[in-house]
Short mmCIF file of N, CA and C in Angstrom, two decimals:
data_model
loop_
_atom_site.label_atom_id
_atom_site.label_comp_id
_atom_site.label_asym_id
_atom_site.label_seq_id
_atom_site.Cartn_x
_atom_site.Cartn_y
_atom_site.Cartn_z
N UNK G 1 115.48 41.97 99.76
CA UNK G 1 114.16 41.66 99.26
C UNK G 1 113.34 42.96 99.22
N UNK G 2 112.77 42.89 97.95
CA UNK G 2 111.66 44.16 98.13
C UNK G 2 110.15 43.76 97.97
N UNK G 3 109.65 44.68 98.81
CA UNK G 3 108.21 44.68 99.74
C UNK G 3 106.93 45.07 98.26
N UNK G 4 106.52 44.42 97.90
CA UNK G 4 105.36 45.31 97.52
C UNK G 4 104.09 45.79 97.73
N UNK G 5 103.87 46.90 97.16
CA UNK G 5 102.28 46.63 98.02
C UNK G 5 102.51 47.50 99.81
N UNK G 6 103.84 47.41 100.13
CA UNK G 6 104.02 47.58 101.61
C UNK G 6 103.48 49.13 102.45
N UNK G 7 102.33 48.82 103.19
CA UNK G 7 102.36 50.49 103.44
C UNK G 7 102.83 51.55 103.64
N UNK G 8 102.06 52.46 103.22
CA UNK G 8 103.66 53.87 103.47
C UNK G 8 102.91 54.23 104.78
N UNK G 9 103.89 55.06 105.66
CA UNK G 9 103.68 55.68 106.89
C UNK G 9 102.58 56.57 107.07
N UNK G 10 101.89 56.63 107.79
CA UNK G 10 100.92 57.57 107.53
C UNK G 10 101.09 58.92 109.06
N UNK G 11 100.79 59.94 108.30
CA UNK G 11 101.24 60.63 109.25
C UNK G 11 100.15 60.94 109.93
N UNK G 12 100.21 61.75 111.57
CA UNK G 12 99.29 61.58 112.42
C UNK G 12 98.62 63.13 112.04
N UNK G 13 97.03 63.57 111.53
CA UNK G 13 97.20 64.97 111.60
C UNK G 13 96.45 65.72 112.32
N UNK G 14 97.10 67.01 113.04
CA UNK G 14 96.67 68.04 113.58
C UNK G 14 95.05 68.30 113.81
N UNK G 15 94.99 68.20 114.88
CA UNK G 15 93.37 68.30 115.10
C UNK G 15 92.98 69.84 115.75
N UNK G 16 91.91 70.31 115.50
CA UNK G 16 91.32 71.70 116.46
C UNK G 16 91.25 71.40 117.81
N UNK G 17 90.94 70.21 118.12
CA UNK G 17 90.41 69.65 119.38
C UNK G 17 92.05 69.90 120.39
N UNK G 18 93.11 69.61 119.40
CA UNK G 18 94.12 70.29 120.73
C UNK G 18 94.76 71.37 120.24
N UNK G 19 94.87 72.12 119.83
CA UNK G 19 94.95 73.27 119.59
C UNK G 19 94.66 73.81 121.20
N UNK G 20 95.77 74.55 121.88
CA UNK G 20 95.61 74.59 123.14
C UNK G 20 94.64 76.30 123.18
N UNK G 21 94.57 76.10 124.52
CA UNK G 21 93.46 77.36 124.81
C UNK G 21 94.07 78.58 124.66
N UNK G 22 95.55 78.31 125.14
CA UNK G 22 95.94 79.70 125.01
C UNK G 22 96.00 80.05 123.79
N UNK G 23 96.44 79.55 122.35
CA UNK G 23 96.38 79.62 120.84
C UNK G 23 95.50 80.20 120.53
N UNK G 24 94.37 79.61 120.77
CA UNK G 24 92.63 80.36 120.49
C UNK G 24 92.27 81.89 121.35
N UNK G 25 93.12 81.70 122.38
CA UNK G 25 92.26 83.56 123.02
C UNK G 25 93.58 84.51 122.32
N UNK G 26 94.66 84.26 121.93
CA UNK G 26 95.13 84.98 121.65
C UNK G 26 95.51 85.17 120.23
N UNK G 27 94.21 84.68 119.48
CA UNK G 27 94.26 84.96 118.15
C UNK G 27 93.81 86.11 117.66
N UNK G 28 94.20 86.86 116.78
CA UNK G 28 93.94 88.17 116.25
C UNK G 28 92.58 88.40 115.97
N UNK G 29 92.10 89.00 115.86
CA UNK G 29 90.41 88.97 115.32
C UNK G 29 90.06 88.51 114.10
N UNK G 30 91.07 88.93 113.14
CA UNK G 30 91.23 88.59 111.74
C UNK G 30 91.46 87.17 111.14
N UNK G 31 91.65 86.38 111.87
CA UNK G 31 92.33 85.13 111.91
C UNK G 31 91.27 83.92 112.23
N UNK G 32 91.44 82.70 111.72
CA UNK G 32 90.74 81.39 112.84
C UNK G 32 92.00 80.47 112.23
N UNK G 33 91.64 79.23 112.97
CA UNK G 33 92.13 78.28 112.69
C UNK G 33 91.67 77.10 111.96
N UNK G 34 91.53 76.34 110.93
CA UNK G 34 90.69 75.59 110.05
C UNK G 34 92.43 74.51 109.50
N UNK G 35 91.69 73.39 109.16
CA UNK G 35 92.69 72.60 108.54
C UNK G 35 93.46 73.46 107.50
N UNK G 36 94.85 73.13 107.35
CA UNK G 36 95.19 73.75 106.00
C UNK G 36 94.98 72.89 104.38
N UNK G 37 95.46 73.92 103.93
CA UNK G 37 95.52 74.07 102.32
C UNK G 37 96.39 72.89 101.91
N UNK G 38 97.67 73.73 102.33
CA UNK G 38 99.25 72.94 101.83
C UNK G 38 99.55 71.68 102.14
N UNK G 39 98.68 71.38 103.58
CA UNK G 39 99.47 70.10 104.16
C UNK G 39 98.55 69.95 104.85
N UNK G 40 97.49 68.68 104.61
CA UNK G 40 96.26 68.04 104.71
C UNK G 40 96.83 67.13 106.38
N UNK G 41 97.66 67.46 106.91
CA UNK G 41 97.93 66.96 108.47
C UNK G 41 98.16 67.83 109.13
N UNK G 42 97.96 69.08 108.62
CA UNK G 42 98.54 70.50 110.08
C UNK G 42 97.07 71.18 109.52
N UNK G 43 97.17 72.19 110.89
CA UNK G 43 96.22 72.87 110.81
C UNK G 43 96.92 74.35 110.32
N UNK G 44 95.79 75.52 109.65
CA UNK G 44 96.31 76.34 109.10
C UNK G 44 95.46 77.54 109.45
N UNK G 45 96.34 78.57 109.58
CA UNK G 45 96.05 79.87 109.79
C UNK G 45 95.30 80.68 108.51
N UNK G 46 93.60 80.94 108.67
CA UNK G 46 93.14 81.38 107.94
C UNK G 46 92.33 83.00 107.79
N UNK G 47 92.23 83.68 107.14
CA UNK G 47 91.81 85.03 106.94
C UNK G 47 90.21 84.85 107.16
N UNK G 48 89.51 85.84 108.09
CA UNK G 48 88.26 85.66 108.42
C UNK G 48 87.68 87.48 108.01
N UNK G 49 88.87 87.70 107.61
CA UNK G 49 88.56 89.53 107.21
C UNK G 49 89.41 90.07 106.30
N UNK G 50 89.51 90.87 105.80
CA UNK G 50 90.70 91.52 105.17
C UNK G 50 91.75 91.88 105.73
N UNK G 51 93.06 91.78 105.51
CA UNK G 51 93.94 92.11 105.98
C UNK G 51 95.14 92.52 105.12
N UNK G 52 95.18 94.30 105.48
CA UNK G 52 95.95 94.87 104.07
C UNK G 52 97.57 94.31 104.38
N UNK G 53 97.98 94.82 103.61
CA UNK G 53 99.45 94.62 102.90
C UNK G 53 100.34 95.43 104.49
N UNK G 54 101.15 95.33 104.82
CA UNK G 54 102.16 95.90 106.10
C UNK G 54 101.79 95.47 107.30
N UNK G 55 100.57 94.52 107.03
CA UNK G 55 100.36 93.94 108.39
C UNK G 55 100.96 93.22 109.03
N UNK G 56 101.63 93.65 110.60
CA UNK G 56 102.96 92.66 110.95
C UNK G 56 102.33 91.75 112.22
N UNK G 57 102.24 90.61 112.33
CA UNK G 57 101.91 89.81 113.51
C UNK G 57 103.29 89.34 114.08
N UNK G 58 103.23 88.74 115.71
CA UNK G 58 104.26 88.76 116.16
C UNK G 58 104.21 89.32 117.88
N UNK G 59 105.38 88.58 118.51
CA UNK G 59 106.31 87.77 117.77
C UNK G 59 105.99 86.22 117.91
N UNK G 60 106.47 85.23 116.54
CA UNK G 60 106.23 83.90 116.97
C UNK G 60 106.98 83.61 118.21
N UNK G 61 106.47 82.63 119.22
CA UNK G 61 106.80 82.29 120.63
C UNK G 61 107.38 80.93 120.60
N UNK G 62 107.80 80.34 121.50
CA UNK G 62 108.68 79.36 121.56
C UNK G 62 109.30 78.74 122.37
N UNK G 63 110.10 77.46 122.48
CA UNK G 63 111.77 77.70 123.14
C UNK G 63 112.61 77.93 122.85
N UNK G 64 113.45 78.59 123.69
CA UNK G 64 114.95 78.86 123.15
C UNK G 64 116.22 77.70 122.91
N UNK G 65 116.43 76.91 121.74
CA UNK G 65 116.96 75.77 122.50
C UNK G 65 118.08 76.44 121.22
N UNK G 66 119.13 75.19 121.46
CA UNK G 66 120.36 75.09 120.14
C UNK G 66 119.91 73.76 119.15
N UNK G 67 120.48 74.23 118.37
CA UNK G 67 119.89 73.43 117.03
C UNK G 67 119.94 72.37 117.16
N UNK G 68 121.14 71.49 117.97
CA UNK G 68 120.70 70.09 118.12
C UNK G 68 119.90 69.91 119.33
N UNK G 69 119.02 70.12 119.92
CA UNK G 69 118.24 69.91 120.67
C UNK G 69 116.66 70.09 120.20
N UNK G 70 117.04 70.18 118.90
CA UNK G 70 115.55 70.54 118.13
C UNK G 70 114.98 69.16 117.53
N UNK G 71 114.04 69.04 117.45
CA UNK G 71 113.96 67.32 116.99
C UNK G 71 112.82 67.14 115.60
N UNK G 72 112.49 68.70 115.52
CA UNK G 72 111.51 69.30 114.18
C UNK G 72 111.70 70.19 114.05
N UNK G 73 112.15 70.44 112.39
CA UNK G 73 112.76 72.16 112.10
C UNK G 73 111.32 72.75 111.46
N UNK G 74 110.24 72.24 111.60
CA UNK G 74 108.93 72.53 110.86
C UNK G 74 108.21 73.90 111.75
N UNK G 75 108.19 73.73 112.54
CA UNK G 75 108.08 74.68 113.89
C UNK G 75 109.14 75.36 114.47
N UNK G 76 110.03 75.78 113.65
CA UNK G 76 111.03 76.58 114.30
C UNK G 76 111.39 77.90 113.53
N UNK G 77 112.31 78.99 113.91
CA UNK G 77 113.06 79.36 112.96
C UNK G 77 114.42 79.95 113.89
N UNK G 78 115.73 80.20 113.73
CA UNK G 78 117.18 80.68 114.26
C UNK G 78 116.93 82.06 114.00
N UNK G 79 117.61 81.95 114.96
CA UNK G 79 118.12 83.65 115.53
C UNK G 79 119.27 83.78 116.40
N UNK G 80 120.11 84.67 115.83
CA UNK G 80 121.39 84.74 116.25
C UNK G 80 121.38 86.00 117.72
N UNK G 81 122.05 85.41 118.32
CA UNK G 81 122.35 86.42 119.20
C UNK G 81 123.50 86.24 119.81
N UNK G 82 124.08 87.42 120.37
CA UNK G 82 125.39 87.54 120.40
C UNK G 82 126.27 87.20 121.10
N UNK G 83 125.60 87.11 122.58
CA UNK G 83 126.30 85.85 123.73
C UNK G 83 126.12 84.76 123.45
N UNK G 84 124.73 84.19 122.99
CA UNK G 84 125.07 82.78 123.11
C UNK G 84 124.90 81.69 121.41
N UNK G 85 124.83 82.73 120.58
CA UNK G 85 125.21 82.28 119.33
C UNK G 85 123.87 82.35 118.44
N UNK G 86 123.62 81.21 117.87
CA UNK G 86 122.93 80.78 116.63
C UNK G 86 121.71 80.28 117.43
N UNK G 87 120.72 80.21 117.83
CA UNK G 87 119.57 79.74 118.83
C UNK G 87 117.68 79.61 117.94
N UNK G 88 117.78 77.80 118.32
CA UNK G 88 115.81 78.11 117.58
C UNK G 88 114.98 78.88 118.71
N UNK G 89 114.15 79.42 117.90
CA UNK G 89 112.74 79.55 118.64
C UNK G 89 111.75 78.59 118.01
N UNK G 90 111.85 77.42 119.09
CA UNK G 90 111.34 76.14 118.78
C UNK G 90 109.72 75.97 119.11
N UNK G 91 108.81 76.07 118.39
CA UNK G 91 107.18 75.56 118.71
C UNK G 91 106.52 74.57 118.53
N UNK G 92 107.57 73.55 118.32
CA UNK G 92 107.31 72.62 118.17
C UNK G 92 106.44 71.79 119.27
N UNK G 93 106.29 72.11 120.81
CA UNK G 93 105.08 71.85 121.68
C UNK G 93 104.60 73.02 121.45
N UNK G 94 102.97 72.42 121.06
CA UNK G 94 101.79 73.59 121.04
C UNK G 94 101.94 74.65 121.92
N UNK G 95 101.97 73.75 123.42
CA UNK G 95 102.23 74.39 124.67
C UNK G 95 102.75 75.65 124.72
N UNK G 96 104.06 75.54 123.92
CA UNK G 96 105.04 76.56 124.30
C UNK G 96 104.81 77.66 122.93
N UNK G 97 103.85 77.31 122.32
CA UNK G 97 103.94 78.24 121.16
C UNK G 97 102.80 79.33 120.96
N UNK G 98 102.65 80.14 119.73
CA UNK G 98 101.56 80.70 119.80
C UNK G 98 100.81 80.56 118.65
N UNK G 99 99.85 81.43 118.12
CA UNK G 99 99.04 81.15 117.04
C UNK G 99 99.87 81.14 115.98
N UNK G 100 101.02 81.51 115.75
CA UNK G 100 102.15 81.75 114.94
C UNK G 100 102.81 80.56 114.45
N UNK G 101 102.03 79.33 115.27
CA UNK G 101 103.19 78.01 115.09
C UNK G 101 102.23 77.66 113.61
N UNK G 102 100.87 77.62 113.85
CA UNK G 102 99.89 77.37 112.44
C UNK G 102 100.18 77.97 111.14
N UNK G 103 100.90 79.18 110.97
CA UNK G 103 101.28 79.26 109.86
C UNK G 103 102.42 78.42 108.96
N UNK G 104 101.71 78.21 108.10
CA UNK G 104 102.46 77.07 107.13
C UNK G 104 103.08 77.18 106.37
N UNK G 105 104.74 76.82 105.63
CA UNK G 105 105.36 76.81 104.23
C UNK G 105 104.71 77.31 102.73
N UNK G 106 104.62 78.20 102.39
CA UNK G 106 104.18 78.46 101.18
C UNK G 106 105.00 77.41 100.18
N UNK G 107 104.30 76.84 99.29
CA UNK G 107 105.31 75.65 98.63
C UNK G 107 105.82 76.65 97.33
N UNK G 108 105.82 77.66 97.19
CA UNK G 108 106.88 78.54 96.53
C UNK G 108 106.76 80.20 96.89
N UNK G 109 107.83 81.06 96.76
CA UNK G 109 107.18 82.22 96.53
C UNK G 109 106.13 83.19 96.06
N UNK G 110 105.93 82.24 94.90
CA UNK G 110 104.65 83.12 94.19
C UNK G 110 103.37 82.65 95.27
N UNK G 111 103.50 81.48 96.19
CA UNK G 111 102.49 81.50 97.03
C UNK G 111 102.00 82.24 98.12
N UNK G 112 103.25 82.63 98.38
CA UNK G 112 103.54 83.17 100.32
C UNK G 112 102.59 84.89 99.96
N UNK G 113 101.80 85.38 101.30
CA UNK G 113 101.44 86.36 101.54
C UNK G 113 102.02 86.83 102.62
N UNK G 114 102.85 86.40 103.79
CA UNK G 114 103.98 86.88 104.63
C UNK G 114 105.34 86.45 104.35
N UNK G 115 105.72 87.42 104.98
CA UNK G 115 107.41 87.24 104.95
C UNK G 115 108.01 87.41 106.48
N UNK G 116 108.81 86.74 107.05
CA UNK G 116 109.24 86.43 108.88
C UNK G 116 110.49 87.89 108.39
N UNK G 117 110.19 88.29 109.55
CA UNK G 117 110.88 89.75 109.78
C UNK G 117 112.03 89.12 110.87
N UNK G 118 113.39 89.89 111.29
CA UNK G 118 113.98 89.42 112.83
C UNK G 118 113.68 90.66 112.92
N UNK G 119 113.36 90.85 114.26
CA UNK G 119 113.58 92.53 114.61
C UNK G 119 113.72 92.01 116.39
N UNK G 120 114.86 92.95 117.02
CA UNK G 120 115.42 92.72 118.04
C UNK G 120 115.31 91.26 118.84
N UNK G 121 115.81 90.34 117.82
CA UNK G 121 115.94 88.84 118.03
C UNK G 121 114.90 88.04 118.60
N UNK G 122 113.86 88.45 117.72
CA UNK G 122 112.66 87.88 117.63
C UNK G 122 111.75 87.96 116.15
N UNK G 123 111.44 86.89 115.92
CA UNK G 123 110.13 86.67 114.57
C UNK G 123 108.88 87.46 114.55
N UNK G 124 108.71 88.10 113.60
CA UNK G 124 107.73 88.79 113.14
C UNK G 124 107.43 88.01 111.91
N UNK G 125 105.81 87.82 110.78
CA UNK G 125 105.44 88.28 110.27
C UNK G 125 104.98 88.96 109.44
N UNK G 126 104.98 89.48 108.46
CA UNK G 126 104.69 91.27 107.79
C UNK G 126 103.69 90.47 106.65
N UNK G 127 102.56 91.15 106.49
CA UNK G 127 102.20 90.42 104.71
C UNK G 127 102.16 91.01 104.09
N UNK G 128 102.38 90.27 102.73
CA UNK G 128 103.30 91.19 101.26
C UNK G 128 102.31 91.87 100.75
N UNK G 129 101.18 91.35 100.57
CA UNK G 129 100.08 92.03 99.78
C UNK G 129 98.91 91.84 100.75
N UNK G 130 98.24 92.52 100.33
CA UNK G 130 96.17 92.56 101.08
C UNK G 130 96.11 90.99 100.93
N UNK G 131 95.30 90.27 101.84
CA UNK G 131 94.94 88.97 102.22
C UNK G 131 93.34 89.18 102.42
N UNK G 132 92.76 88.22 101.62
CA UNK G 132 91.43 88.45 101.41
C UNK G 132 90.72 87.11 102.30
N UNK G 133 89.55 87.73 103.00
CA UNK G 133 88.75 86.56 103.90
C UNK G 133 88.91 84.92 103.01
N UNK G 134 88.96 83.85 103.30
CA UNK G 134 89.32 82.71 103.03
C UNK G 134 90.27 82.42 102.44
N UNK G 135 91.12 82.53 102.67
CA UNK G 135 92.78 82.59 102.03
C UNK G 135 93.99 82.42 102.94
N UNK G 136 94.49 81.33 103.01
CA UNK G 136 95.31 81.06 104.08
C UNK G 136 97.11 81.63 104.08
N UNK G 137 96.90 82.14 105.27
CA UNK G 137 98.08 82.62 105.60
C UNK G 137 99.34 81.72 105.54
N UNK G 138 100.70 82.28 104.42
CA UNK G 138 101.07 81.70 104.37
C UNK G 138 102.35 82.31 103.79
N UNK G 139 103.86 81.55 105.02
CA UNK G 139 104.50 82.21 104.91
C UNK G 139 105.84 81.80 103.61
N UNK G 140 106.89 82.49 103.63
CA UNK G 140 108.13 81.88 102.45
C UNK G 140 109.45 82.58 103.11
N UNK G 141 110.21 81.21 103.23
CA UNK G 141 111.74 81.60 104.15
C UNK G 141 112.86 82.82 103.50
N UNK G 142 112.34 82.66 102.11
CA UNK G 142 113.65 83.05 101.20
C UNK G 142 113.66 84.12 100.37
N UNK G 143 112.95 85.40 101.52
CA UNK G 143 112.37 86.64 101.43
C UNK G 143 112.99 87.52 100.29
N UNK G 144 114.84 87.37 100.70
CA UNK G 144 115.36 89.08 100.52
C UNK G 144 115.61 88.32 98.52
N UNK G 145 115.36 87.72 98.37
CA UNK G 145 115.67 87.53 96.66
C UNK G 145 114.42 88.31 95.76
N UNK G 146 113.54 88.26 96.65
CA UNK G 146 112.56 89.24 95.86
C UNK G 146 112.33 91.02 96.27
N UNK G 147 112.53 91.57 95.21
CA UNK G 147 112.78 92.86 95.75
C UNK G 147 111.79 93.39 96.72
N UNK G 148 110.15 93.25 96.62
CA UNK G 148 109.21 93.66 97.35
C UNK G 148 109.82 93.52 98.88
N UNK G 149 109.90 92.09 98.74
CA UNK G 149 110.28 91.75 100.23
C UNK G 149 111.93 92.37 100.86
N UNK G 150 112.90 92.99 100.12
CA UNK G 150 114.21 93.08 100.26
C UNK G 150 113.92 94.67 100.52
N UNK G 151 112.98 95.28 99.81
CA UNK G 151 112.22 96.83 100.23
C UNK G 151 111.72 97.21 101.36
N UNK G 152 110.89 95.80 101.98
CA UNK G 152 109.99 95.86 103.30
C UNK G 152 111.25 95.52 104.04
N UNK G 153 111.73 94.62 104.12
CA UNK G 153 112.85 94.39 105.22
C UNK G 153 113.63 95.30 105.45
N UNK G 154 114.56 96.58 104.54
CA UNK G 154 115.42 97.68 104.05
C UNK G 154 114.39 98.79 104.76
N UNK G 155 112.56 98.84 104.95
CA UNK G 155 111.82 99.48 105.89
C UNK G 155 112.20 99.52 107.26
N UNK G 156 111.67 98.17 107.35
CA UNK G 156 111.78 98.21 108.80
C UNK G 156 112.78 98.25 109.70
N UNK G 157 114.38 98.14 108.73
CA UNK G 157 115.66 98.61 109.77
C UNK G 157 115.38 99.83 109.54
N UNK G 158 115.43 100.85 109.03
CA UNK G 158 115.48 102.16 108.61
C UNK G 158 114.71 102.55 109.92
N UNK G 159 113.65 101.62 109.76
CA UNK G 159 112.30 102.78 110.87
C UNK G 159 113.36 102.70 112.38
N UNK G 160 113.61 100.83 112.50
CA UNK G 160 114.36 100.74 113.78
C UNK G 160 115.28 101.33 114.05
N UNK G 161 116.30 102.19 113.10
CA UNK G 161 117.65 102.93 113.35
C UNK G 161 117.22 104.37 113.76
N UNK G 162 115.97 104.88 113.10
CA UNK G 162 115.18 105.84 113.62
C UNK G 162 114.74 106.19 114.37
N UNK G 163 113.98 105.16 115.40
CA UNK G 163 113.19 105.20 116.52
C UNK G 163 114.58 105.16 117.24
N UNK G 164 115.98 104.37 117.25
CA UNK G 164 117.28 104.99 118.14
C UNK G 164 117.57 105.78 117.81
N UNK G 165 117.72 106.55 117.08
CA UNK G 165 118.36 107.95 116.89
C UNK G 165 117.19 109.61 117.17
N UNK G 166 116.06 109.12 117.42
CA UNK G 166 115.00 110.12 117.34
C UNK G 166 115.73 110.51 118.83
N UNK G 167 115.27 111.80 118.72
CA UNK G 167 115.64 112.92 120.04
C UNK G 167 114.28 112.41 121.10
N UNK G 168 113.86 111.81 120.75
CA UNK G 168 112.12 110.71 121.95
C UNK G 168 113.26 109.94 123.02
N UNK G 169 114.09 109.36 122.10
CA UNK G 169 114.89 107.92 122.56
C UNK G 169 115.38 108.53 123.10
N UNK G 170 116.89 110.01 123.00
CA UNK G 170 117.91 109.62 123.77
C UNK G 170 117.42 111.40 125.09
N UNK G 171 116.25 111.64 124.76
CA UNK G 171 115.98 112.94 125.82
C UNK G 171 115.87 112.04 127.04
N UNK G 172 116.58 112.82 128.49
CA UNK G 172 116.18 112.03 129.66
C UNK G 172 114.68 112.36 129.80
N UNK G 173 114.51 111.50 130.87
CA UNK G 173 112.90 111.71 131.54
C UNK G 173 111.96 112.69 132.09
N UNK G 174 111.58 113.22 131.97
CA UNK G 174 111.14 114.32 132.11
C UNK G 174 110.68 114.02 133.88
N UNK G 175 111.48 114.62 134.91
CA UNK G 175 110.51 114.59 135.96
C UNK G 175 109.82 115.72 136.41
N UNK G 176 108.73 115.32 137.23
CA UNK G 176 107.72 116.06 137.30
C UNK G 176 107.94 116.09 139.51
N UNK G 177 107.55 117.45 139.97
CA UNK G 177 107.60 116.63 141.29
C UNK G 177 106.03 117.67 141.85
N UNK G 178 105.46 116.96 143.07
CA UNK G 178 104.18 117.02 143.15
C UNK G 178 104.61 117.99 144.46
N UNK G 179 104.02 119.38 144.19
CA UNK G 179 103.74 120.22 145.82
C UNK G 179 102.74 119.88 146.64
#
């Protein structure tokens, strides 16, 4: 038998009021939190200043769980690591997360102004272009198909293979001793 008329589910949405304390002191200066754009039940990470192009926030915070122990992939993203495999960094409790969990799905590329970096098995961040005061931050999973973003990512290993190989990294310590 079919239902008509039958209500659809309504989803429960995201309020400021819990938005936990720690979320709010450790928000960037540049940043607040205001309902979003994309998805009229979460709250969304919004521009309160300018914020140019290479700006990297980070890292999103979390738990460390395995993928079936995740019970919302909306708040997450994997990261591989090498002892213990394929692993979310799950934010899915506010609790455990940071201002990083509010950024939301760009519903295509041409939307997104960040792109999620891994850098030493953790989420970063980076935004593609200048982000102008009222304009919500907003990220896109499926970075390296666009060259901008396949350029910035091809950056930031370069810099990281650099900062190991710079003569900073592998000089011992300089000691000093006090007469």
């Amino acid at each position: 038998m079919f239902l008509m008329n039958a209500p659809e589910p309504v989803a429960v949405a995201e309020t400021l009021a819990e938005v936990p304390d720690h979320v709010l002191r450790g928000l960037p200066e540049e940043v607040r939190l205001f309902p979003s754009a994309v998805d009229k039940t979460r709250i969304g990470v919004w521009a309160t200043k300018p914020i140019l192009k290479g700006k990297k926030f980070g890292p999103f915070v979390g738990d460390k769980k395995k993928r079936s122990q995740v019970k919302n992939n909306v708040y997450m993203w994997e990261v591989y690591y090498p002892n213990l495999g394929w692993m979310c960094i799950d934010a899915t409790d506010p609790e455990k997360g940071n201002w990083l969990r509010y950024v939301n799905w760009a519903c295509s590329g041409e939307e997104q102004n960040l792109f999620p970096l891994e850098i030493n098995r953790a989420i970063y961040y980076k935004t593609l272009k200048p982000i102008a005061p009222g304009e919500e931050l907003l990220v896109w999973y499926n970075g390296e198909d666009n060259p901008e973003i396949a350029a910035a990512i091809e950056e930031e290993r370069a810099s990281a293979r650099s900062k190991r190989s710079s003569p900073k990294s592998r000089k011992a310590p300089e000691v000093t001793w006090n007469q």
